[in-house]
Every structure is written in structure tokens, then in C-alpha cells.
Short mmCIF file of C-alpha atoms in Angstrom, two decimals:
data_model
loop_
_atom_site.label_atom_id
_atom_site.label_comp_id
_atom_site.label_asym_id
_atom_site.label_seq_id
_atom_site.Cartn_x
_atom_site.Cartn_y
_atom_site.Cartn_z
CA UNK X 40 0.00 0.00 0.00
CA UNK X 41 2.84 2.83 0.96
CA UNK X 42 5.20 1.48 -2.24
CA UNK X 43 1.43 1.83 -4.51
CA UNK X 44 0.53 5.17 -2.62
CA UNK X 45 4.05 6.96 -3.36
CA UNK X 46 3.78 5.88 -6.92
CA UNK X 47 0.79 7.51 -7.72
CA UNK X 48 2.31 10.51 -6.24
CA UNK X 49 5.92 10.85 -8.05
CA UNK X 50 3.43 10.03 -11.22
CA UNK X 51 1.60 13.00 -10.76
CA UNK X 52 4.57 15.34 -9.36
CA UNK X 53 4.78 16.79 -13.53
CA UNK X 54 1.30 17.90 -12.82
CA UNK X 55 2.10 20.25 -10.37
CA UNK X 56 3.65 22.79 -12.94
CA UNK X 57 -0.06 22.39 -14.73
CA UNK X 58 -2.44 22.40 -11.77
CA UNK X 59 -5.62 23.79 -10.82
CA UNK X 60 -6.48 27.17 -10.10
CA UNK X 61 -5.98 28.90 -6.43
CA UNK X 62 -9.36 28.19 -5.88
CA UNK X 63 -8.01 24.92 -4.69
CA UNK X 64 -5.95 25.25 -1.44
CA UNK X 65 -4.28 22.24 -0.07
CA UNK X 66 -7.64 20.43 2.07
CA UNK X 67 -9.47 20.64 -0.79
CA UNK X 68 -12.57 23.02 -1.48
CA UNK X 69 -15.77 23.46 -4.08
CA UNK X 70 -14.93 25.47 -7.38
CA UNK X 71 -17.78 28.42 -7.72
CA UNK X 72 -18.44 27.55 -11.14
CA UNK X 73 -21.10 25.41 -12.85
CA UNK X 74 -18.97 23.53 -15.10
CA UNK X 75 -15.72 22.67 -14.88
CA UNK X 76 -12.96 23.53 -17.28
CA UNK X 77 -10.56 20.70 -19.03
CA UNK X 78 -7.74 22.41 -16.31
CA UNK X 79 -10.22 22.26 -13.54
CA UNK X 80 -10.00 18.33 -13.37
CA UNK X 81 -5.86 18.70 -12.57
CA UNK X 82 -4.42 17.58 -9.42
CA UNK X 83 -2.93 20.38 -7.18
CA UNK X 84 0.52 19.38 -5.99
CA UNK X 85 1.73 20.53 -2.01
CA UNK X 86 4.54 19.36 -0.19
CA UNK X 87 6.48 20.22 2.85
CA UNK X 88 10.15 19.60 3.94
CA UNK X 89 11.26 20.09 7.57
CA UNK X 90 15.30 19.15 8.44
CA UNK X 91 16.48 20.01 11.06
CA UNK X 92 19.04 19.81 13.86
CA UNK X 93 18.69 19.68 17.80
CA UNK X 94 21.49 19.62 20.41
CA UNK X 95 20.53 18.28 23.55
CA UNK X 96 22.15 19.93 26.43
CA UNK X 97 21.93 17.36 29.46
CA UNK X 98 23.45 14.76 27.11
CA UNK X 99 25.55 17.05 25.40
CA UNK X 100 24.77 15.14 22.09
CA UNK X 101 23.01 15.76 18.65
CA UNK X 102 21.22 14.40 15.71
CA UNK X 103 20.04 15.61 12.19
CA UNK X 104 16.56 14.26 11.68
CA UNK X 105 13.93 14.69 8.78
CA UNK X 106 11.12 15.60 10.46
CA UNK X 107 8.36 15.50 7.66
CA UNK X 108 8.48 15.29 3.70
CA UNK X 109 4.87 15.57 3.29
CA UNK X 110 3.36 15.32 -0.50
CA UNK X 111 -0.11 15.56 -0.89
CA UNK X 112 -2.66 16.11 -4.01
CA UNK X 113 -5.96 17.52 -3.69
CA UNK X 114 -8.77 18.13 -6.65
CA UNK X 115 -11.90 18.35 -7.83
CA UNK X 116 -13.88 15.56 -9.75
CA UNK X 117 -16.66 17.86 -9.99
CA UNK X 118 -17.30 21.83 -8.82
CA UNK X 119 -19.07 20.17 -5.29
CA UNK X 120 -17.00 17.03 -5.29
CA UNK X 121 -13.16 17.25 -3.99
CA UNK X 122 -10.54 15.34 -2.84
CA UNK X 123 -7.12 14.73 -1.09
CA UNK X 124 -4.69 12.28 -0.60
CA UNK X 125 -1.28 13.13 1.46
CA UNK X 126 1.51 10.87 2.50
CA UNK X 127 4.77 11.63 4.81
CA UNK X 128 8.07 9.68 3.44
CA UNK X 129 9.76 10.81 6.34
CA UNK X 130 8.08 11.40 10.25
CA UNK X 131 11.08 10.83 11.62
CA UNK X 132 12.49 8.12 9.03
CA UNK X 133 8.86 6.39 8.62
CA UNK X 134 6.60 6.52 5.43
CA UNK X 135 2.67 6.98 6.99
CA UNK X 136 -0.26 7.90 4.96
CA UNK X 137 -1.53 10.67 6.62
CA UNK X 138 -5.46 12.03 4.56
CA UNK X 139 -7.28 10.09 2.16
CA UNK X 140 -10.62 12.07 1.91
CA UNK X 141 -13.32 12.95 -0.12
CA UNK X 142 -15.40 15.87 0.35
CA UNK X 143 -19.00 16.80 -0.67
CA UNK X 144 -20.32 20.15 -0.56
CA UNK X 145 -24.04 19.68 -0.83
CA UNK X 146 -24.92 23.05 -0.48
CA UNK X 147 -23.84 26.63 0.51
CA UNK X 148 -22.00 26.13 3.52
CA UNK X 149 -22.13 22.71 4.23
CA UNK X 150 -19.31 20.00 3.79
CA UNK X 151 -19.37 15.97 4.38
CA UNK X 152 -16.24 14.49 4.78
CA UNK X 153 -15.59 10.67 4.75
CA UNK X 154 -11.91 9.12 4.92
CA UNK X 155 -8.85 9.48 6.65
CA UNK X 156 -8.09 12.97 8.60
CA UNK X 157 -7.20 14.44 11.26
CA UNK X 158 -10.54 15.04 13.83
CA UNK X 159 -11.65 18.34 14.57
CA UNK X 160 -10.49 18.72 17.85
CA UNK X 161 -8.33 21.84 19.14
CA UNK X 162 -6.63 24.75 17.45
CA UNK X 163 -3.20 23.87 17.38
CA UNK X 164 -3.12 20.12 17.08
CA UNK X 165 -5.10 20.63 13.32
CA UNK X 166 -2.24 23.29 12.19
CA UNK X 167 0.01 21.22 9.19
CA UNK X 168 3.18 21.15 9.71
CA UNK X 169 4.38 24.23 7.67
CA UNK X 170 1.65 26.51 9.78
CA UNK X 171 3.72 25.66 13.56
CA UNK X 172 5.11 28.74 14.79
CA UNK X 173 7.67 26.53 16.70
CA UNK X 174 9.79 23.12 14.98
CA UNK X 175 8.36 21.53 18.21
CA UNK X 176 4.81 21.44 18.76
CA UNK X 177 3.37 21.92 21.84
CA UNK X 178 2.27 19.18 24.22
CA UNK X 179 -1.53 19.72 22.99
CA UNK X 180 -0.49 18.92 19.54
CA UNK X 181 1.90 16.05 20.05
CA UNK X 182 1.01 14.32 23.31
CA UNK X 183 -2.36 15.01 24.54
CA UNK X 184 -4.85 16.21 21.60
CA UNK X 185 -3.28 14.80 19.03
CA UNK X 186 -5.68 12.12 16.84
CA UNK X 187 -5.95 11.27 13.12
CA UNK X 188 -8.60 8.76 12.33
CA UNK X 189 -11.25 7.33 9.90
CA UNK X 190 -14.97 8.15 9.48
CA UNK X 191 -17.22 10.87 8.74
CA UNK X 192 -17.93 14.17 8.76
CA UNK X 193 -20.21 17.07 8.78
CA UNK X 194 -19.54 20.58 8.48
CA UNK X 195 -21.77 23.81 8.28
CA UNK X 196 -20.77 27.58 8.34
CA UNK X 197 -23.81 29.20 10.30
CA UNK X 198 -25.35 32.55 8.01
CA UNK X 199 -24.68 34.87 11.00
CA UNK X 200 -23.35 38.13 11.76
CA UNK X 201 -20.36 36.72 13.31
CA UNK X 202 -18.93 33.74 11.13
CA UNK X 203 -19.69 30.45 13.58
CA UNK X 204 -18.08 27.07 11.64
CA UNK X 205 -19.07 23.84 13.41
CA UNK X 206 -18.19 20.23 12.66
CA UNK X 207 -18.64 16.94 13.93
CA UNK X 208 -17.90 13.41 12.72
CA UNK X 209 -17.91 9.67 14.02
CA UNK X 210 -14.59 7.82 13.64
CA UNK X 211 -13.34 4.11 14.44
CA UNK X 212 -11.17 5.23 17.08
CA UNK X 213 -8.58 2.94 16.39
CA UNK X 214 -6.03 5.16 14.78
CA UNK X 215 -5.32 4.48 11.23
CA UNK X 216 -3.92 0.90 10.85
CA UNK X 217 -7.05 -0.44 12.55
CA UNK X 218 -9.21 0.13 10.13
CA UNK X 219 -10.32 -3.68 9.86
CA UNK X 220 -11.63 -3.87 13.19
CA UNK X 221 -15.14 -3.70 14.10
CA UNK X 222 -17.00 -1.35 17.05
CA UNK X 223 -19.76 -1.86 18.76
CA UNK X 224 -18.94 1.87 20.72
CA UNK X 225 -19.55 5.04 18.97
CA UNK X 226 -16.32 7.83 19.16
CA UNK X 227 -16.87 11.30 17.91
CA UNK X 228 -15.14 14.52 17.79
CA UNK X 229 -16.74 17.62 17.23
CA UNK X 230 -15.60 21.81 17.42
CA UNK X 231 -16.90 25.37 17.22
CA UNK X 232 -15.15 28.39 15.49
CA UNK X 233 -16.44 31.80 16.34
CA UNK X 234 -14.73 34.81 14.44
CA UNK X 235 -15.85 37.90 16.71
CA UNK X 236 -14.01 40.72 14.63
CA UNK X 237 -11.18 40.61 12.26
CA UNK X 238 -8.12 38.38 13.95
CA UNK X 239 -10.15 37.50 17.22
CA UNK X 240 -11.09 33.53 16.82
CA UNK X 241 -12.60 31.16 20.02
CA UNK X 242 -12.46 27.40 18.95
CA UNK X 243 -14.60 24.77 21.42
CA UNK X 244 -14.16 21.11 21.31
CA UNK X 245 -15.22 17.96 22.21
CA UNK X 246 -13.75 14.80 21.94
CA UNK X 247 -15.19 11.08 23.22
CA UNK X 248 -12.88 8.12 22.12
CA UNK X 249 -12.56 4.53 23.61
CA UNK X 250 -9.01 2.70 22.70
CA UNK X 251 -9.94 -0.25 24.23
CA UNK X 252 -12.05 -1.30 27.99
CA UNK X 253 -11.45 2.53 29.06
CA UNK X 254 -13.69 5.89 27.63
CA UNK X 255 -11.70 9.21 27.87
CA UNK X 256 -13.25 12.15 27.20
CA UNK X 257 -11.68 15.49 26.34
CA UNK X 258 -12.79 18.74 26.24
CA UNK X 259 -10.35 22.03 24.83
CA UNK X 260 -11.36 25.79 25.11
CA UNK X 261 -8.41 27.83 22.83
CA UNK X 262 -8.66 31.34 21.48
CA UNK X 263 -6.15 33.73 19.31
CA UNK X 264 -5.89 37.23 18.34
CA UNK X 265 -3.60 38.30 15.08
CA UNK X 266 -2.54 41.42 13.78
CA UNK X 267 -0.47 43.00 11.63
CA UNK X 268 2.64 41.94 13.62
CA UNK X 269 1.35 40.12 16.56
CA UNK X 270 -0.17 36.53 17.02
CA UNK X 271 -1.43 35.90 20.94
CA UNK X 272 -2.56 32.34 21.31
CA UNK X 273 -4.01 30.32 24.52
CA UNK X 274 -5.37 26.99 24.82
CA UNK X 275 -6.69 24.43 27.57
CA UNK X 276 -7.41 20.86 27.30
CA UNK X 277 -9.17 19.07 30.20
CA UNK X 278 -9.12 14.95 30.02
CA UNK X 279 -11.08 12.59 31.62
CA UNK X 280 -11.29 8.61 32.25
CA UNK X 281 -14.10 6.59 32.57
CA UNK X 282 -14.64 5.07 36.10
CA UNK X 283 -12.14 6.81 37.50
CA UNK X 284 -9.53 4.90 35.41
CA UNK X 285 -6.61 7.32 35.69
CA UNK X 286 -6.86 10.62 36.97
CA UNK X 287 -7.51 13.32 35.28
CA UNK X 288 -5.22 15.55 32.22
CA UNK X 289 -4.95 18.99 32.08
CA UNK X 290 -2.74 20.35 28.77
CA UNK X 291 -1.98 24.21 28.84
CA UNK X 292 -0.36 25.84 25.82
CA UNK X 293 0.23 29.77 25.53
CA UNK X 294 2.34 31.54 23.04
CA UNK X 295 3.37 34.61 21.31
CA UNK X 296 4.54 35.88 18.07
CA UNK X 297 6.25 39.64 16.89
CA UNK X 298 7.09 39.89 13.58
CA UNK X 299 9.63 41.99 12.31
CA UNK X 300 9.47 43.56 8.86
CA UNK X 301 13.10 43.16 7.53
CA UNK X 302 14.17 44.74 3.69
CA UNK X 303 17.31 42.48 2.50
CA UNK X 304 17.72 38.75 2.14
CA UNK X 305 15.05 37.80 4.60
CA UNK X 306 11.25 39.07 4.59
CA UNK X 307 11.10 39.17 8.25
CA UNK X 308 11.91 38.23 11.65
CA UNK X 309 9.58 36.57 14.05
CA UNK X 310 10.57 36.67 17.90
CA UNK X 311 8.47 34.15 19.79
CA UNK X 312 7.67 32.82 23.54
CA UNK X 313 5.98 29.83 24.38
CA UNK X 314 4.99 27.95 27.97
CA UNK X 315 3.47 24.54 27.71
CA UNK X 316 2.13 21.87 30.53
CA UNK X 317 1.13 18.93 30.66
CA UNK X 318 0.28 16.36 33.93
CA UNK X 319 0.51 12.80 33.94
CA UNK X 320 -1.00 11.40 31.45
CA UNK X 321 -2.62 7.61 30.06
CA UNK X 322 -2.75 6.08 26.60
CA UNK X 323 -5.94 4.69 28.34
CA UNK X 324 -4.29 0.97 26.98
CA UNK X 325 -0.84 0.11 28.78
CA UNK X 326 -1.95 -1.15 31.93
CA UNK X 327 0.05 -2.40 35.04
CA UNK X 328 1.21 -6.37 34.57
CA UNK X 329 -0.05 -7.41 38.22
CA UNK X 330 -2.38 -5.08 39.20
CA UNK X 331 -4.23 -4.20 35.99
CA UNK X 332 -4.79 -0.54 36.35
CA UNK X 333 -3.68 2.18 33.85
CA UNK X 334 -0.37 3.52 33.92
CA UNK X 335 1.17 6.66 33.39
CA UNK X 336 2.62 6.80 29.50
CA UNK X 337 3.74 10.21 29.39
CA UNK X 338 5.00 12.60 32.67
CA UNK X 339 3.66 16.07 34.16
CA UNK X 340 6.14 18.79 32.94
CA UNK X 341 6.51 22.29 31.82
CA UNK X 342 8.57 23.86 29.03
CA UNK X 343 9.50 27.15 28.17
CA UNK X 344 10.85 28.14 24.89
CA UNK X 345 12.02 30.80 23.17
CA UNK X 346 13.00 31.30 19.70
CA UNK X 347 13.66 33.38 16.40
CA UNK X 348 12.45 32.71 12.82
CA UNK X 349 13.59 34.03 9.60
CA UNK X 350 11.14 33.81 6.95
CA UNK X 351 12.73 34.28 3.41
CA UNK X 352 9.35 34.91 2.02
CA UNK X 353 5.89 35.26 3.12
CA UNK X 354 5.34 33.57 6.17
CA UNK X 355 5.05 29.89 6.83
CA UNK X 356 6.63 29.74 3.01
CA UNK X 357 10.81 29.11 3.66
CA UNK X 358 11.46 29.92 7.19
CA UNK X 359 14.68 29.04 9.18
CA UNK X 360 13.99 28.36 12.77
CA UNK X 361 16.24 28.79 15.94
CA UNK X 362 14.46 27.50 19.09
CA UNK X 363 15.88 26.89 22.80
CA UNK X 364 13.42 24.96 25.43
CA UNK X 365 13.74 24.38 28.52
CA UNK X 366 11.95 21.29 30.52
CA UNK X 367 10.88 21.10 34.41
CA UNK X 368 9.92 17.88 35.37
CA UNK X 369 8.61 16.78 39.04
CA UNK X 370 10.22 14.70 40.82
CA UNK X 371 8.75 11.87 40.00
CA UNK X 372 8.92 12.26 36.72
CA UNK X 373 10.81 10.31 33.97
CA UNK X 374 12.22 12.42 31.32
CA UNK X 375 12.63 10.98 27.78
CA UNK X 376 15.54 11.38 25.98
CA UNK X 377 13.84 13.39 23.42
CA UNK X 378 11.71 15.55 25.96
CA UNK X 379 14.36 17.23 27.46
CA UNK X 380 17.01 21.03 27.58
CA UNK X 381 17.69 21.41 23.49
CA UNK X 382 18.70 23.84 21.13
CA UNK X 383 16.43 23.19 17.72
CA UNK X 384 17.65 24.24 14.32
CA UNK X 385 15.13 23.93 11.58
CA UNK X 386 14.78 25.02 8.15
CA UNK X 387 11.06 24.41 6.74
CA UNK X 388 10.64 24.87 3.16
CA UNK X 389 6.63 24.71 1.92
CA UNK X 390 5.48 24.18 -1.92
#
């Protein structure tokens, strides 16, 4: 399945040169025309390269690592019917197909969505990977929010005053090799967008999933404001188990972003803060050998980083990325080796 899936994708790579107009971005969306045009029916090609380096202090060691090589091709088979397919030959050495989706838009403001995506759950866990801010995502969007599945969904952008998008789906919630399995529970996902004024967005989720005996249930409040030169972001994610399982998750992830306008060789320069938490927290399916009870996958911390991006054209385009974090951990915590005091290095190049 990968070796077929990257072969239809280096096939269609002399496309890209050809492809569709900019009505298309790279999820996918309905062309306002009646009928489409012989150039209408081309693929759109995206892709996104992240290298990088990172330095770990405590260790005092290093390693180059490809973080993603993402390819993806979205279309249109007809001006309501679209489509995307995207693959990663390289999260961190291993090939994964990431979205296979197709997308119905039935009428004015309404979407159905059936495939392979990521849920719609939180703000920053949905960002792709040439939208982070930061070469590390936050604890939200790695550790604690962070879900791609397979089902259905619906989406609907309300005709009010104030733009309010809201979708839902229903999803195996096995992950994505699963797929074969069958479920007799029901796992959904389901979020709110409210734009109050220009650069002001509040996103609400919901999230009910069920690995295997145990039901957690998540719930995430996030809001940002953007201007001209400023991005202010802040979002919470509360976690529950079902009968008292494991005890409860809270995720906490704040940041902000300055940009700089600059005149030669780079566009700008983006100064940026970030603090991130996390508490204990359970894959709600490793369980204790003798006694049976849940265990604790990934350890309470804090992080603090700080960093500096060059952007060589318009943002989240080529950007070269200079990060520091720093990690507190309790004491009875257990630090991984890649979880720890670093110095990142990353250059991200988007096409």
C-alpha cells in the first residue's frame, strides 16, 4: 500500500507545474463555477520539507533528523466534489499515509467528509506542519490532543453576523492501521469556530474516544488574536477517564509571536515565547502487569521556549527556525531522551 501510494504521487509530481487554479488550497474546497474547465480536473501538488538539527544539552549530544516530507494532491472531480490524498516519506524516518478524503459540498456552507483525517479537535493540534510557529509542537499537539482517524464528517458555516463554523464526525477510534476492526462503541469529535471581529477567533471542542475497555473524554477551550505583527494564542485541554480509570489531564499551551518587517535577504523576523504543561497522562491501553490498572505513558512537565524565525518569504513559506526549550519535570517524573534542555535548528521549506 505505501510502495502503490508513493507511486501515484511521483506520477503526478509533472502535474504540479499544470495544476488547478488557487481556488483549490491544499484540504481541498468546491470550485464556484457550474462547469468545470478541461484544467479544472488537474491535481494540485503541495509538499512540505522540515530538516532540522537539535542539540541536547543534558546529554551534550546531537542528531540531524527529517522531520516530515509531506506530499499531498488535492482536486476536484466535480465543482461540489473534492478530494485529497497526502503521504509523509519521512516522520522521523517512517513513510505513513496521513489524509485520504473525499469531500462533498451539498450546499452553501455545508461539507461531508468521509476518509482518513485528522478530527476536529483543538486549534493547534489541526495546524500542518508548515503553519507551527515553533519546529516543536506543543504538548496539545503532540502528546495530549493529538488524533488522526477514519470516518465521517459534517460541516456547516452558520449565516450569521459573526462567522460560527461547526463540525462533527464519528470515527473508528482505532487510529489508522485499525481500520479492519469492528466497534460496537460510537467515538466522535466535534468543534466550534467563532470569528468575533477581524483576527479575534474562540475554537470549542469535544472529543469522546474509547481505545480499548477505558472511555476518555476530552474537552479544549483555545482562542487567538492576530494582527499586523502580533499573534497571541491560549489553549486548555481538560481529560477525563471513565470510572475513575486514571486521573484526570490537564494540557496548557500559551504563546506569542512579533514579527519583524526586515528589507534584504530575509522578509522578516519573528521573535516568539511559548509555555506549555502537561500532567501525567494515560494512553488509556498500557496497563500495570499485576495489578491491571492504567499507567502513566507520558509525565507532568513544563517547558519554556524561546526562539527566532527568519522567513525568506511570506510567512510559513521558507522559514529558518532557531528555538531553545527548557523542561521542568517533578520529581517523579521520567524524562525521555527526546523531551528534554535542546537547542532546535530547523529550516522548513513549503510548496
Amino acid at each position: 500500500m505505501k510502495k502503490s501510494a508513493l507511486t501515484v504521487l511521483i506520477a503526478l509530481l509533472p502535474l504540479a507545474a499544470t495544476a488547478q487554479t488557487p481556488s483549490i488550497n491544499g484540504n481541498g474546497k468546491k470550485i464556484e463555477k457550474e462547469k468545470m474547465e478541461s484544467k479544472d480536473y488537474l491535481p494540485k501538488i503541495h509538499g512540505t520539507i522540515r530538516a532540522k538539527y537539535e542539540y541536547q544539552t543534558t546529554m551534550g549530544a546531537g542528531r540531524f533528523e527529517v522531520r516530515n516530507a509531506r506530499v499531498s494532491v488535492t482536486g476536484n472531480v466535480l465543482p461540489s466534489v473534492a478530494y485529497k490524498a497526502e503521504i509523509d516519506l519521512s516522520d522521523e524516518g517512517q513513510i505513513k499515509m496521513l489524509d485520504a478524503y473525499a469531500r462533498l459540498f451539498p450546499t452553501k456552507g455545508l461539507t461531508v467528509t468521509t476518509g482518513q483525517m485528522r478530527v476536529p479537535f483543538t486549534i493547534d493540534a489541526h495546524r500542518s506542519p508548515h503553519q507551527q510557529y515553533f519546529p516543536n509542537r506543543s504538548f496539545i499537539a503532540k502528546q495530549v490532543g493529538n488524533v488522526r482517524d477514519v470516518g465521517f464528517t459534517v460541516g456547516y458555516t452558520l449565516p450569521t453576523n459573526i462567522p460560527i463554523t461547526v463540525e462533527g464526525g464519528l470515527f473508528n477510534g482505532s487510529g489508522l492501521t485499525n481500520q479492519k476492526e469492528w466497534h460496537k462503541e460510537v467515538n466522535y469529535s466535534a468543534k466550534a469556530q467563532f470569528l468575533f471581529t477581524k483576527g479575534l477567533n474562540l475554537a470549542l471542542s469535544i472529543q469522546s474516544i474509547q481505545p480499548e475497555e477505558i472511555r476518555v473524554q476530552s474537552y479544549d477551550i483555545g482562542a487567538y488574536y492576530e494582527s499586523d505583527r502580533f499573534h497571541i494564542e491560549a489553549e486548555y485541554l481538560y481529560k477525563q477517564y471513565s470510572d475513575n480509570a486514571f486521573k484526570d489531564v490537564q494540557a496548557v499551551n500559551t504563546f506569542i509571536n512579533y514579527d519583524l518587517p526586515l528589507r534584504k535577504v530575509f522578509n522578516k523576523m519573528s521573535f516568539l515565547l511559548r509555555y506549555d504543561m502537561m500532567t501525567d497522562q494515560s494512553d488509556a491501553k498500557t496497563t500495570d502487569e499485576e495489578t491491571g490498572a492504567l499507567v502513566t505513558t507520558d509525565y507532568k512537565r513544563q517547558r519554556l521556549t524561546g526562539g527566532i524565525t527568519f522567513s525568506l518569504s511570506k510567512a510559513f513559506r521558507t522559514d529558518l527556525r532557531l528555538n531553545y526549550e527548557k523542561y521542568f519535570y517533578a520529581n517523579s517524573s521520567i524524562a525521555k531522551e527526546s523531551e528534554q534542555d535542546k537547542i532546535v535548528l530547523e529550516l522548513m521549506v513549503r510548496f
